[in-house]
């Protein structure tokens, strides 16, 4: 960890700068795979599955019997944990739905907004040594609450064409229609363009490595919507002299173990606290199986002492962290002042890992400063809100003059005539 | 208009195909301007304003006295129209706000979602011969309701550096902070990267020509959020034997006059109605000042007779039109079956132009099939929804086991330790 004490404001920008994500070099390579899948469908998908996942089988879809039988391969303990997380995530997301009423904006003019589930959604779940089973919950639960008609899941297989049983178990639990053992760029391309086996979807969700991220970005330009732009995961912690340094160190490390490019930040008005956290970090780091990864992430990480909580909040809002933990004595007061963050964790007993798995909030969150403008995945992500309007003859009489005046000011005569032809029409004729 | 009678389903895809928007050729040119503005700020902006708008002045910002005085140059009739539209748009958008409550997902685990306005937003309003004053209302009203701290507007000037008085009048009415007389790619680049005069924003809204559209797409990859991808405007009308052909023709023409690339579609189960509309179109077209543009758009437009309303709905949901007018006898019934559309207009007295200006709904809507996954601009567009969670020691005790089990299944030991270190901690120590 690098420690900064009272850096002058003019240096904040460079201090908070994230590593440049230059994916341009990847773009051509990823673009070629996408085009190949768009043109050659399953044949191309199989080629890349063989090349990148060493899977040479013909089957691209997981058999429904395999999905139904996955339960047996998942320990009872893990099933219980999954079911508890399921309950909490479902409870929180269901409460985000709001009934939409009619609005009479002028007598005779009735407007309303109707949320309609996106028809077909695709969920991408990275595999590898540690399958991200929690991602299936975080994306699958809101998709099923929304009532998306088709929910498709892609995740990479091992050499034998097997997919993690815990992922299949959750798919069965949620009622996810179809699971494909396809990963990487070829998975994103398949869901964007459709192949003989894999249906084309309207929106793709989910995390992934830099190839997957680039593929999502490319297909989102012309073909399909995506959840949000992605970058390395981030955590910022705000602490004061009363915080618990061991707890903080455990949170910083749980972020750091994600990958060497993880971004970790500690802000405090107490230099003493920073020193204590530093000591705790060294102690706890030694105990971690992924300590090499975590140590690497910590090399780029920063502990910053600032003079006041006011300055700390200003810096946090400029940085817009994906995750923000506030463990000061007055955390509720500071929480009110957070303007830019993905998800916020309050108090000593709210570790980030609670939100990663089981508190109920979503863990798919905006990184890389996108929290300035993007929300994390939430129920809105699975809906379009279509507007409707119904105007009576009387209503059009009321607002017609205004429409015609404005249309003519914009030199759009036909827009005006669409009103006048109606107002001049005699229903008795 | 091209007429198709009962086209077989296998031809639907090609029938509904929109013109390919190949912006690749523009990309490099637009990218160069963006980079120049990012590197050279105001100097570059002035260069392009001179080149593209023939404006050679130094001022990039409209003086606040000019904004305040614009009222005098706007007719009382237009001011009244603007104020009526303002009222309706504000009324409809305000009703989209919902109070967010706390959710206790498990005893001791409290989560909530807080909508926070995006701090800085930029509105782009195209100028030219007919300034799109309605766009200022459609983007400015929700931005001000949301409470965005800084709302910036860019619109191209004429040679003398003048901006449309009606745009300035609306800016003053809404309390839009700053208006810049900058248009085109240089405007988008300025708001994305910031210059000495023009502040960098978090999200850019607004329509524009293909250069502006390309610029928005490019800056959205790395720098700033945008409202949505854009394409030519579209209208589909569903009619039956009872509809009024003159009304329908007026709506088709009001779409067609937007530009030669406008997409116009009429679907009906009545061949007779299609013939009648065709006759009305020819009659009404002759009366339009923009008849050359409209005639050009109609050349690519389609009237399709299908056997049943069921097939019509199926085709509409596959096409996902930006605007959809339903003027069948049973329009309310069909409205319930619309799954993919931007904004829907119901009944004989609800022309599209009502929604373009004054019914209250937003006119910034998804085109080019994006209505499958995107909403039009609405209050959500101006907020991030930040999630918060606060867990008590008792709450962490309740869900801790699940978190640890799932974290370990994902081989993320530090995520598990962040829980165990808290649960094992003795507060009495």
mmCIF file of C-alpha atoms in Angstrom, chain B residues 76-417:
data_model
loop_
_atom_site.group_PDB
_atom_site.id
_atom_site.type_symbol
_atom_site.label_atom_id
_atom_site.label_comp_id
_atom_site.label_asym_id
_atom_site.label_seq_id
_atom_site.Cartn_x
_atom_site.Cartn_y
_atom_site.Cartn_z
ATOM 1 C CA UNK B 76 -46.727 35.349 -26.917
ATOM 2 C CA UNK B 77 -48.450 32.501 -28.737
ATOM 3 C CA UNK B 78 -45.306 30.383 -28.762
ATOM 4 C CA UNK B 79 -44.593 31.212 -25.130
ATOM 5 C CA UNK B 80 -48.076 30.060 -24.174
ATOM 6 C CA UNK B 81 -47.635 26.831 -26.134
ATOM 7 C CA UNK B 82 -44.279 26.196 -24.485
ATOM 8 C CA UNK B 83 -45.729 26.780 -21.044
ATOM 9 C CA UNK B 84 -48.584 24.366 -21.645
ATOM 10 C CA UNK B 85 -46.193 21.679 -22.887
ATOM 11 C CA UNK B 86 -43.929 22.403 -19.899
ATOM 12 C CA UNK B 87 -46.801 21.791 -17.499
ATOM 13 C CA UNK B 88 -47.821 18.482 -19.092
ATOM 14 C CA UNK B 89 -44.281 17.135 -19.424
ATOM 15 C CA UNK B 90 -43.472 18.109 -15.851
ATOM 16 C CA UNK B 91 -46.680 16.542 -14.527
ATOM 17 C CA UNK B 92 -46.039 13.236 -16.270
ATOM 18 C CA UNK B 93 -42.368 13.000 -15.350
ATOM 19 C CA UNK B 94 -42.876 13.936 -11.694
ATOM 20 C CA UNK B 95 -45.269 11.010 -11.295
ATOM 21 C CA UNK B 96 -42.422 8.644 -12.174
ATOM 22 C CA UNK B 97 -40.707 9.236 -8.838
ATOM 23 C CA UNK B 98 -41.261 6.597 -6.175
ATOM 24 C CA UNK B 99 -40.260 6.740 -2.539
ATOM 25 C CA UNK B 100 -37.680 4.114 -1.664
ATOM 26 C CA UNK B 101 -38.247 2.231 1.567
ATOM 27 C CA UNK B 102 -35.954 0.099 3.671
ATOM 28 C CA UNK B 103 -36.070 -3.631 3.127
ATOM 29 C CA UNK B 104 -35.169 -5.969 5.970
ATOM 30 C CA UNK B 105 -34.133 -9.070 4.034
ATOM 31 C CA UNK B 106 -33.177 -11.057 7.141
ATOM 32 C CA UNK B 107 -33.389 -9.971 10.771
ATOM 33 C CA UNK B 108 -30.551 -7.493 11.306
ATOM 34 C CA UNK B 109 -29.928 -6.989 7.561
ATOM 35 C CA UNK B 110 -31.325 -3.739 6.199
ATOM 36 C CA UNK B 111 -30.955 -2.761 2.518
ATOM 37 C CA UNK B 112 -32.198 0.166 0.490
ATOM 38 C CA UNK B 113 -31.879 1.777 -2.903
ATOM 39 C CA UNK B 114 -31.428 5.539 -3.112
ATOM 40 C CA UNK B 115 -31.906 7.434 -6.373
ATOM 41 C CA UNK B 116 -29.274 10.178 -6.578
ATOM 42 C CA UNK B 117 -29.368 12.636 -9.467
ATOM 43 C CA UNK B 118 -26.478 12.435 -11.909
ATOM 44 C CA UNK B 119 -24.325 15.362 -10.956
ATOM 45 C CA UNK B 120 -23.573 16.984 -14.320
ATOM 46 C CA UNK B 121 -25.570 16.432 -17.474
ATOM 47 C CA UNK B 122 -25.119 17.842 -20.956
ATOM 48 C CA UNK B 123 -28.012 18.420 -23.347
ATOM 49 C CA UNK B 124 -27.375 18.617 -27.071
ATOM 50 C CA UNK B 125 -29.958 20.491 -29.128
ATOM 51 C CA UNK B 126 -29.512 20.537 -32.910
ATOM 52 C CA UNK B 127 -29.953 23.914 -34.565
ATOM 53 C CA UNK B 128 -30.089 24.849 -38.193
ATOM 54 C CA UNK B 129 -33.068 26.214 -40.024
ATOM 55 C CA UNK B 130 -35.563 24.802 -37.522
ATOM 56 C CA UNK B 131 -34.258 24.741 -33.954
ATOM 57 C CA UNK B 132 -35.613 21.774 -32.018
ATOM 58 C CA UNK B 133 -37.037 23.780 -29.156
ATOM 59 C CA UNK B 134 -39.165 20.833 -27.986
ATOM 60 C CA UNK B 135 -35.980 18.881 -27.263
ATOM 61 C CA UNK B 136 -34.969 21.477 -24.688
ATOM 62 C CA UNK B 137 -38.232 20.777 -22.850
ATOM 63 C CA UNK B 138 -37.969 16.999 -23.151
ATOM 64 C CA UNK B 139 -34.429 16.829 -21.773
ATOM 65 C CA UNK B 140 -34.339 19.896 -19.548
ATOM 66 C CA UNK B 141 -37.521 19.256 -17.573
ATOM 67 C CA UNK B 142 -36.580 15.813 -16.192
ATOM 68 C CA UNK B 143 -33.007 17.002 -15.548
ATOM 69 C CA UNK B 144 -34.338 19.828 -13.398
ATOM 70 C CA UNK B 145 -36.911 17.641 -11.618
ATOM 71 C CA UNK B 146 -34.151 15.141 -10.774
ATOM 72 C CA UNK B 147 -32.070 17.982 -9.387
ATOM 73 C CA UNK B 148 -28.919 17.513 -11.456
ATOM 74 C CA UNK B 149 -26.451 19.998 -10.001
ATOM 75 C CA UNK B 150 -25.172 21.247 -13.311
ATOM 76 C CA UNK B 151 -27.184 21.241 -16.520
ATOM 77 C CA UNK B 152 -25.298 22.399 -19.599
ATOM 78 C CA UNK B 153 -26.806 22.946 -23.032
ATOM 79 C CA UNK B 154 -24.925 23.012 -26.339
ATOM 80 C CA UNK B 155 -26.521 24.150 -29.581
ATOM 81 C CA UNK B 156 -24.933 25.413 -32.806
ATOM 82 C CA UNK B 157 -24.855 29.173 -33.505
ATOM 83 C CA UNK B 158 -25.435 30.984 -36.754
ATOM 84 C CA UNK B 159 -22.609 32.912 -38.435
ATOM 85 C CA UNK B 160 -23.091 35.825 -36.097
ATOM 86 C CA UNK B 161 -22.912 33.642 -33.035
ATOM 87 C CA UNK B 162 -26.647 33.863 -32.398
ATOM 88 C CA UNK B 163 -28.629 31.008 -30.982
ATOM 89 C CA UNK B 164 -32.374 30.528 -31.441
ATOM 90 C CA UNK B 165 -34.311 32.793 -29.072
ATOM 91 C CA UNK B 166 -36.894 30.096 -28.407
ATOM 92 C CA UNK B 167 -34.172 27.749 -27.150
ATOM 93 C CA UNK B 168 -32.780 30.458 -24.885
ATOM 94 C CA UNK B 169 -36.247 31.343 -23.639
ATOM 95 C CA UNK B 170 -36.880 27.728 -22.603
ATOM 96 C CA UNK B 171 -33.446 27.521 -20.979
ATOM 97 C CA UNK B 172 -34.298 30.568 -18.895
ATOM 98 C CA UNK B 173 -37.734 29.175 -18.052
ATOM 99 C CA UNK B 174 -36.271 25.883 -16.815
ATOM 100 C CA UNK B 175 -33.287 27.419 -15.062
ATOM 101 C CA UNK B 176 -30.689 25.696 -17.225
ATOM 102 C CA UNK B 177 -27.377 26.893 -15.902
ATOM 103 C CA UNK B 178 -25.225 27.439 -18.922
ATOM 104 C CA UNK B 179 -25.799 27.552 -22.662
ATOM 105 C CA UNK B 180 -22.927 27.152 -25.107
ATOM 106 C CA UNK B 181 -23.116 28.168 -28.727
ATOM 107 C CA UNK B 182 -21.248 25.109 -29.888
ATOM 108 C CA UNK B 183 -22.635 22.388 -32.132
ATOM 109 C CA UNK B 184 -21.728 19.132 -33.822
ATOM 110 C CA UNK B 185 -18.912 16.790 -32.885
ATOM 111 C CA UNK B 186 -17.046 19.599 -31.138
ATOM 112 C CA UNK B 187 -19.972 20.043 -28.728
ATOM 113 C CA UNK B 188 -20.094 16.349 -27.823
ATOM 114 C CA UNK B 189 -16.309 16.229 -27.439
ATOM 115 C CA UNK B 190 -16.335 19.312 -25.213
ATOM 116 C CA UNK B 191 -18.958 17.928 -22.864
ATOM 117 C CA UNK B 192 -17.184 14.550 -22.750
ATOM 118 C CA UNK B 193 -13.682 15.830 -22.067
ATOM 119 C CA UNK B 194 -14.195 19.358 -20.767
ATOM 120 C CA UNK B 195 -12.452 22.457 -22.128
ATOM 121 C CA UNK B 196 -11.397 25.753 -20.511
ATOM 122 C CA UNK B 197 -14.945 27.111 -21.103
ATOM 123 C CA UNK B 198 -17.160 24.052 -21.269
ATOM 124 C CA UNK B 199 -17.481 21.756 -18.268
ATOM 125 C CA UNK B 200 -17.083 18.023 -18.547
ATOM 126 C CA UNK B 201 -20.354 16.212 -17.773
ATOM 127 C CA UNK B 202 -21.249 12.704 -16.616
ATOM 128 C CA UNK B 203 -23.953 11.989 -19.199
ATOM 129 C CA UNK B 204 -24.869 13.454 -22.590
ATOM 130 C CA UNK B 205 -28.433 13.515 -23.938
ATOM 131 C CA UNK B 206 -29.949 14.554 -27.214
ATOM 132 C CA UNK B 207 -30.460 13.904 -30.904
ATOM 133 C CA UNK B 208 -28.228 14.874 -33.769
ATOM 134 C CA UNK B 209 -27.070 14.076 -37.288
ATOM 135 C CA UNK B 210 -24.852 11.115 -38.091
ATOM 136 C CA UNK B 211 -21.705 12.958 -36.972
ATOM 137 C CA UNK B 212 -23.175 13.807 -33.582
ATOM 138 C CA UNK B 213 -24.498 10.253 -33.227
ATOM 139 C CA UNK B 214 -21.086 8.804 -34.024
ATOM 140 C CA UNK B 215 -19.406 11.213 -31.597
ATOM 141 C CA UNK B 216 -21.780 10.182 -28.801
ATOM 142 C CA UNK B 217 -21.094 6.537 -29.521
ATOM 143 C CA UNK B 218 -17.318 7.054 -29.424
ATOM 144 C CA UNK B 219 -17.210 9.064 -26.197
ATOM 145 C CA UNK B 220 -19.565 6.591 -24.510
ATOM 146 C CA UNK B 221 -16.938 3.867 -24.767
ATOM 147 C CA UNK B 222 -14.562 5.398 -22.254
ATOM 148 C CA UNK B 223 -15.560 8.767 -20.974
ATOM 149 C CA UNK B 224 -19.172 9.557 -20.429
ATOM 150 C CA UNK B 225 -22.611 7.920 -20.437
ATOM 151 C CA UNK B 226 -25.147 8.713 -23.190
ATOM 152 C CA UNK B 227 -28.933 8.524 -23.286
ATOM 153 C CA UNK B 228 -29.175 5.798 -25.941
ATOM 154 C CA UNK B 229 -27.925 4.735 -29.370
ATOM 155 C CA UNK B 230 -29.693 6.639 -32.133
ATOM 156 C CA UNK B 231 -30.997 6.006 -35.628
ATOM 157 C CA UNK B 232 -33.540 7.537 -38.015
ATOM 158 C CA UNK B 233 -37.004 8.209 -36.600
ATOM 159 C CA UNK B 234 -39.773 5.625 -37.093
ATOM 160 C CA UNK B 235 -43.542 5.278 -36.976
ATOM 161 C CA UNK B 236 -45.756 2.212 -37.303
ATOM 162 C CA UNK B 237 -49.547 2.454 -37.495
ATOM 163 C CA UNK B 238 -51.978 -0.405 -36.837
ATOM 164 C CA UNK B 239 -55.365 0.167 -38.518
ATOM 165 C CA UNK B 240 -58.495 -1.841 -39.226
ATOM 166 C CA UNK B 241 -61.489 -1.318 -41.510
ATOM 167 C CA UNK B 242 -62.996 1.221 -39.089
ATOM 168 C CA UNK B 243 -60.020 3.597 -39.004
ATOM 169 C CA UNK B 244 -59.937 7.087 -40.467
ATOM 170 C CA UNK B 245 -57.633 7.048 -43.529
ATOM 171 C CA UNK B 246 -57.144 10.823 -43.571
ATOM 172 C CA UNK B 247 -55.929 10.818 -39.969
ATOM 173 C CA UNK B 248 -53.572 7.930 -40.683
ATOM 174 C CA UNK B 249 -52.135 9.633 -43.765
ATOM 175 C CA UNK B 250 -51.486 12.788 -41.734
ATOM 176 C CA UNK B 251 -49.551 10.764 -39.166
ATOM 177 C CA UNK B 252 -47.504 8.894 -41.751
ATOM 178 C CA UNK B 253 -46.611 12.214 -43.368
ATOM 179 C CA UNK B 254 -45.677 13.852 -40.089
ATOM 180 C CA UNK B 255 -43.150 11.060 -39.636
ATOM 181 C CA UNK B 256 -42.001 11.176 -43.255
ATOM 182 C CA UNK B 257 -41.270 14.913 -43.172
ATOM 183 C CA UNK B 258 -38.528 14.398 -40.555
ATOM 184 C CA UNK B 259 -36.060 13.273 -43.178
ATOM 185 C CA UNK B 260 -35.592 11.098 -46.234
ATOM 186 C CA UNK B 261 -34.361 8.255 -43.996
ATOM 187 C CA UNK B 262 -37.512 8.225 -41.819
ATOM 188 C CA UNK B 263 -39.144 4.801 -41.494
ATOM 189 C CA UNK B 264 -42.899 4.610 -41.994
ATOM 190 C CA UNK B 265 -45.013 1.450 -41.686
ATOM 191 C CA UNK B 266 -48.755 0.804 -41.924
ATOM 192 C CA UNK B 267 -50.129 -2.579 -40.873
ATOM 193 C CA UNK B 268 -53.740 -3.526 -41.396
ATOM 194 C CA UNK B 269 -56.012 -6.506 -41.730
ATOM 195 C CA UNK B 270 -58.038 -4.425 -44.189
ATOM 196 C CA UNK B 271 -56.777 -4.152 -47.762
ATOM 197 C CA UNK B 272 -59.421 -1.552 -48.420
ATOM 198 C CA UNK B 273 -58.063 0.674 -45.662
ATOM 199 C CA UNK B 274 -54.581 0.441 -47.148
ATOM 200 C CA UNK B 275 -55.888 1.588 -50.508
ATOM 201 C CA UNK B 276 -57.729 4.469 -48.937
ATOM 202 C CA UNK B 277 -54.707 5.624 -46.965
ATOM 203 C CA UNK B 278 -52.654 5.496 -50.142
ATOM 204 C CA UNK B 279 -55.095 7.858 -51.831
ATOM 205 C CA UNK B 280 -55.103 10.218 -48.849
ATOM 206 C CA UNK B 281 -51.310 10.262 -48.755
ATOM 207 C CA UNK B 282 -51.093 11.509 -52.319
ATOM 208 C CA UNK B 283 -53.651 14.205 -51.630
ATOM 209 C CA UNK B 284 -52.065 15.475 -48.414
ATOM 210 C CA UNK B 285 -48.478 15.204 -49.624
ATOM 211 C CA UNK B 286 -49.086 17.905 -52.219
ATOM 212 C CA UNK B 287 -49.891 20.441 -49.494
ATOM 213 C CA UNK B 288 -46.669 20.068 -47.536
ATOM 214 C CA UNK B 289 -43.786 22.564 -47.654
ATOM 215 C CA UNK B 290 -41.390 19.652 -47.030
ATOM 216 C CA UNK B 291 -43.039 17.415 -49.614
ATOM 217 C CA UNK B 292 -39.771 16.465 -51.320
ATOM 218 C CA UNK B 293 -38.353 15.105 -48.099
ATOM 219 C CA UNK B 294 -41.597 13.334 -47.215
ATOM 220 C CA UNK B 295 -41.938 11.813 -50.677
ATOM 221 C CA UNK B 296 -38.412 10.446 -50.416
ATOM 222 C CA UNK B 297 -39.143 8.839 -47.036
ATOM 223 C CA UNK B 298 -42.334 7.323 -48.410
ATOM 224 C CA UNK B 299 -40.397 5.605 -51.177
ATOM 225 C CA UNK B 300 -38.845 3.296 -48.585
ATOM 226 C CA UNK B 301 -41.987 2.937 -46.571
ATOM 227 C CA UNK B 302 -44.282 -0.027 -46.415
ATOM 228 C CA UNK B 303 -47.964 -0.817 -46.156
ATOM 229 C CA UNK B 304 -48.520 -4.398 -45.144
ATOM 230 C CA UNK B 305 -51.767 -6.311 -45.145
ATOM 231 C CA UNK B 306 -51.862 -9.273 -42.793
ATOM 232 C CA UNK B 307 -54.578 -11.796 -42.115
ATOM 233 C CA UNK B 308 -55.180 -11.132 -38.472
ATOM 234 C CA UNK B 309 -54.517 -8.731 -35.645
ATOM 235 C CA UNK B 310 -52.572 -11.532 -34.016
ATOM 236 C CA UNK B 311 -50.121 -11.542 -36.913
ATOM 237 C CA UNK B 312 -49.977 -7.763 -36.856
ATOM 238 C CA UNK B 313 -49.000 -7.726 -33.186
ATOM 239 C CA UNK B 314 -46.412 -10.400 -33.832
ATOM 240 C CA UNK B 315 -44.870 -8.303 -36.584
ATOM 241 C CA UNK B 316 -44.947 -5.130 -34.485
ATOM 242 C CA UNK B 317 -43.243 -6.822 -31.552
ATOM 243 C CA UNK B 318 -40.588 -8.191 -33.905
ATOM 244 C CA UNK B 319 -40.019 -4.718 -35.409
ATOM 245 C CA UNK B 320 -40.108 -2.732 -32.121
ATOM 246 C CA UNK B 321 -41.031 0.678 -33.558
ATOM 247 C CA UNK B 322 -40.010 3.940 -31.937
ATOM 248 C CA UNK B 323 -43.578 5.301 -32.274
ATOM 249 C CA UNK B 324 -46.678 3.128 -32.569
ATOM 250 C CA UNK B 325 -50.170 4.429 -33.327
ATOM 251 C CA UNK B 326 -53.088 2.032 -32.829
ATOM 252 C CA UNK B 327 -56.365 3.191 -34.359
ATOM 253 C CA UNK B 328 -58.345 -0.027 -34.484
ATOM 254 C CA UNK B 329 -61.752 -0.273 -32.861
ATOM 255 C CA UNK B 330 -60.285 -2.483 -30.123
ATOM 256 C CA UNK B 331 -57.134 -0.392 -29.579
ATOM 257 C CA UNK B 332 -57.142 -0.842 -25.804
ATOM 258 C CA UNK B 333 -57.047 -4.603 -26.206
ATOM 259 C CA UNK B 334 -54.145 -4.454 -28.664
ATOM 260 C CA UNK B 335 -52.272 -1.983 -26.467
ATOM 261 C CA UNK B 336 -52.056 -4.647 -23.776
ATOM 262 C CA UNK B 337 -50.200 -6.908 -26.180
ATOM 263 C CA UNK B 338 -47.508 -4.433 -27.180
ATOM 264 C CA UNK B 339 -44.183 -5.762 -25.903
ATOM 265 C CA UNK B 340 -41.656 -3.751 -27.878
ATOM 266 C CA UNK B 341 -42.157 -0.063 -28.706
ATOM 267 C CA UNK B 342 -40.922 3.314 -27.561
ATOM 268 C CA UNK B 343 -44.172 5.268 -27.167
ATOM 269 C CA UNK B 344 -47.696 4.197 -28.082
ATOM 270 C CA UNK B 345 -50.562 6.439 -29.270
ATOM 271 C CA UNK B 346 -54.087 5.145 -28.830
ATOM 272 C CA UNK B 347 -57.248 6.044 -30.671
ATOM 273 C CA UNK B 348 -58.289 8.463 -33.363
ATOM 274 C CA UNK B 349 -57.435 11.661 -31.516
ATOM 275 C CA UNK B 350 -53.903 10.819 -30.413
ATOM 276 C CA UNK B 351 -51.561 11.841 -33.239
ATOM 277 C CA UNK B 352 -47.852 11.213 -32.818
ATOM 278 C CA UNK B 353 -47.255 14.939 -32.811
ATOM 279 C CA UNK B 354 -49.085 15.133 -29.471
ATOM 280 C CA UNK B 355 -46.298 13.111 -27.902
ATOM 281 C CA UNK B 356 -43.644 14.996 -29.838
ATOM 282 C CA UNK B 357 -44.640 18.209 -28.123
ATOM 283 C CA UNK B 358 -47.222 18.357 -25.437
ATOM 284 C CA UNK B 359 -49.069 15.277 -24.159
ATOM 285 C CA UNK B 360 -46.512 14.930 -21.392
ATOM 286 C CA UNK B 361 -44.595 11.808 -22.461
ATOM 287 C CA UNK B 362 -40.999 12.091 -23.590
ATOM 288 C CA UNK B 363 -40.141 12.242 -27.283
ATOM 289 C CA UNK B 364 -36.574 10.960 -26.916
ATOM 290 C CA UNK B 365 -37.197 7.332 -27.793
ATOM 291 C CA UNK B 366 -35.329 4.205 -28.897
ATOM 292 C CA UNK B 367 -35.069 3.737 -32.684
ATOM 293 C CA UNK B 368 -33.588 1.085 -34.971
ATOM 294 C CA UNK B 369 -34.973 -1.868 -32.973
ATOM 295 C CA UNK B 370 -33.451 -0.721 -29.670
ATOM 296 C CA UNK B 371 -36.984 -0.642 -28.210
ATOM 297 C CA UNK B 372 -36.443 -4.366 -27.629
ATOM 298 C CA UNK B 373 -34.168 -3.453 -24.733
ATOM 299 C CA UNK B 374 -34.165 0.315 -24.134
ATOM 300 C CA UNK B 375 -36.712 2.712 -22.634
ATOM 301 C CA UNK B 376 -37.175 6.223 -23.911
ATOM 302 C CA UNK B 377 -35.748 9.035 -21.802
ATOM 303 C CA UNK B 378 -37.561 9.117 -18.475
ATOM 304 C CA UNK B 379 -36.762 10.072 -14.906
ATOM 305 C CA UNK B 380 -34.551 6.983 -14.474
ATOM 306 C CA UNK B 381 -32.271 8.426 -17.151
ATOM 307 C CA UNK B 382 -31.201 11.225 -14.802
ATOM 308 C CA UNK B 383 -30.505 9.126 -11.703
ATOM 309 C CA UNK B 384 -28.144 6.499 -10.456
ATOM 310 C CA UNK B 385 -29.740 4.194 -7.928
ATOM 311 C CA UNK B 386 -27.147 3.582 -5.228
ATOM 312 C CA UNK B 387 -27.708 0.576 -2.961
ATOM 313 C CA UNK B 388 -26.958 0.739 0.766
ATOM 314 C CA UNK B 389 -26.821 -1.974 3.401
ATOM 315 C CA UNK B 390 -26.430 -1.860 7.151
ATOM 316 C CA UNK B 391 -25.977 -5.116 9.023
ATOM 317 C CA UNK B 392 -25.970 -5.498 12.794
ATOM 318 C CA UNK B 393 -23.752 -7.983 14.623
ATOM 319 C CA UNK B 394 -26.883 -10.083 15.027
ATOM 320 C CA UNK B 395 -27.649 -9.764 11.306
ATOM 321 C CA UNK B 396 -24.142 -10.859 10.322
ATOM 322 C CA UNK B 397 -24.517 -13.790 12.669
ATOM 323 C CA UNK B 398 -27.677 -14.728 10.755
ATOM 324 C CA UNK B 399 -26.261 -14.614 7.233
ATOM 325 C CA UNK B 400 -22.539 -15.090 7.949
ATOM 326 C CA UNK B 401 -22.501 -18.837 7.502
ATOM 327 C CA UNK B 402 -24.048 -18.545 4.036
ATOM 328 C CA UNK B 403 -21.584 -15.878 2.971
ATOM 329 C CA UNK B 404 -18.620 -17.954 4.117
ATOM 330 C CA UNK B 405 -19.892 -21.121 2.456
ATOM 331 C CA UNK B 406 -20.470 -19.412 -0.876
ATOM 332 C CA UNK B 407 -17.179 -17.477 -0.748
ATOM 333 C CA UNK B 408 -15.293 -20.696 -0.141
ATOM 334 C CA UNK B 409 -17.127 -22.395 -2.999
ATOM 335 C CA UNK B 410 -15.800 -19.570 -5.172
ATOM 336 C CA UNK B 411 -12.332 -20.045 -3.644
ATOM 337 C CA UNK B 412 -12.308 -16.529 -2.257
ATOM 338 C CA UNK B 413 -10.932 -17.090 1.232
ATOM 339 C CA UNK B 414 -10.486 -13.423 2.151
ATOM 340 C CA UNK B 415 -14.198 -12.854 1.453
ATOM 341 C CA UNK B 416 -14.950 -15.526 4.005
ATOM 342 C CA UNK B 417 -12.388 -14.221 6.503
#
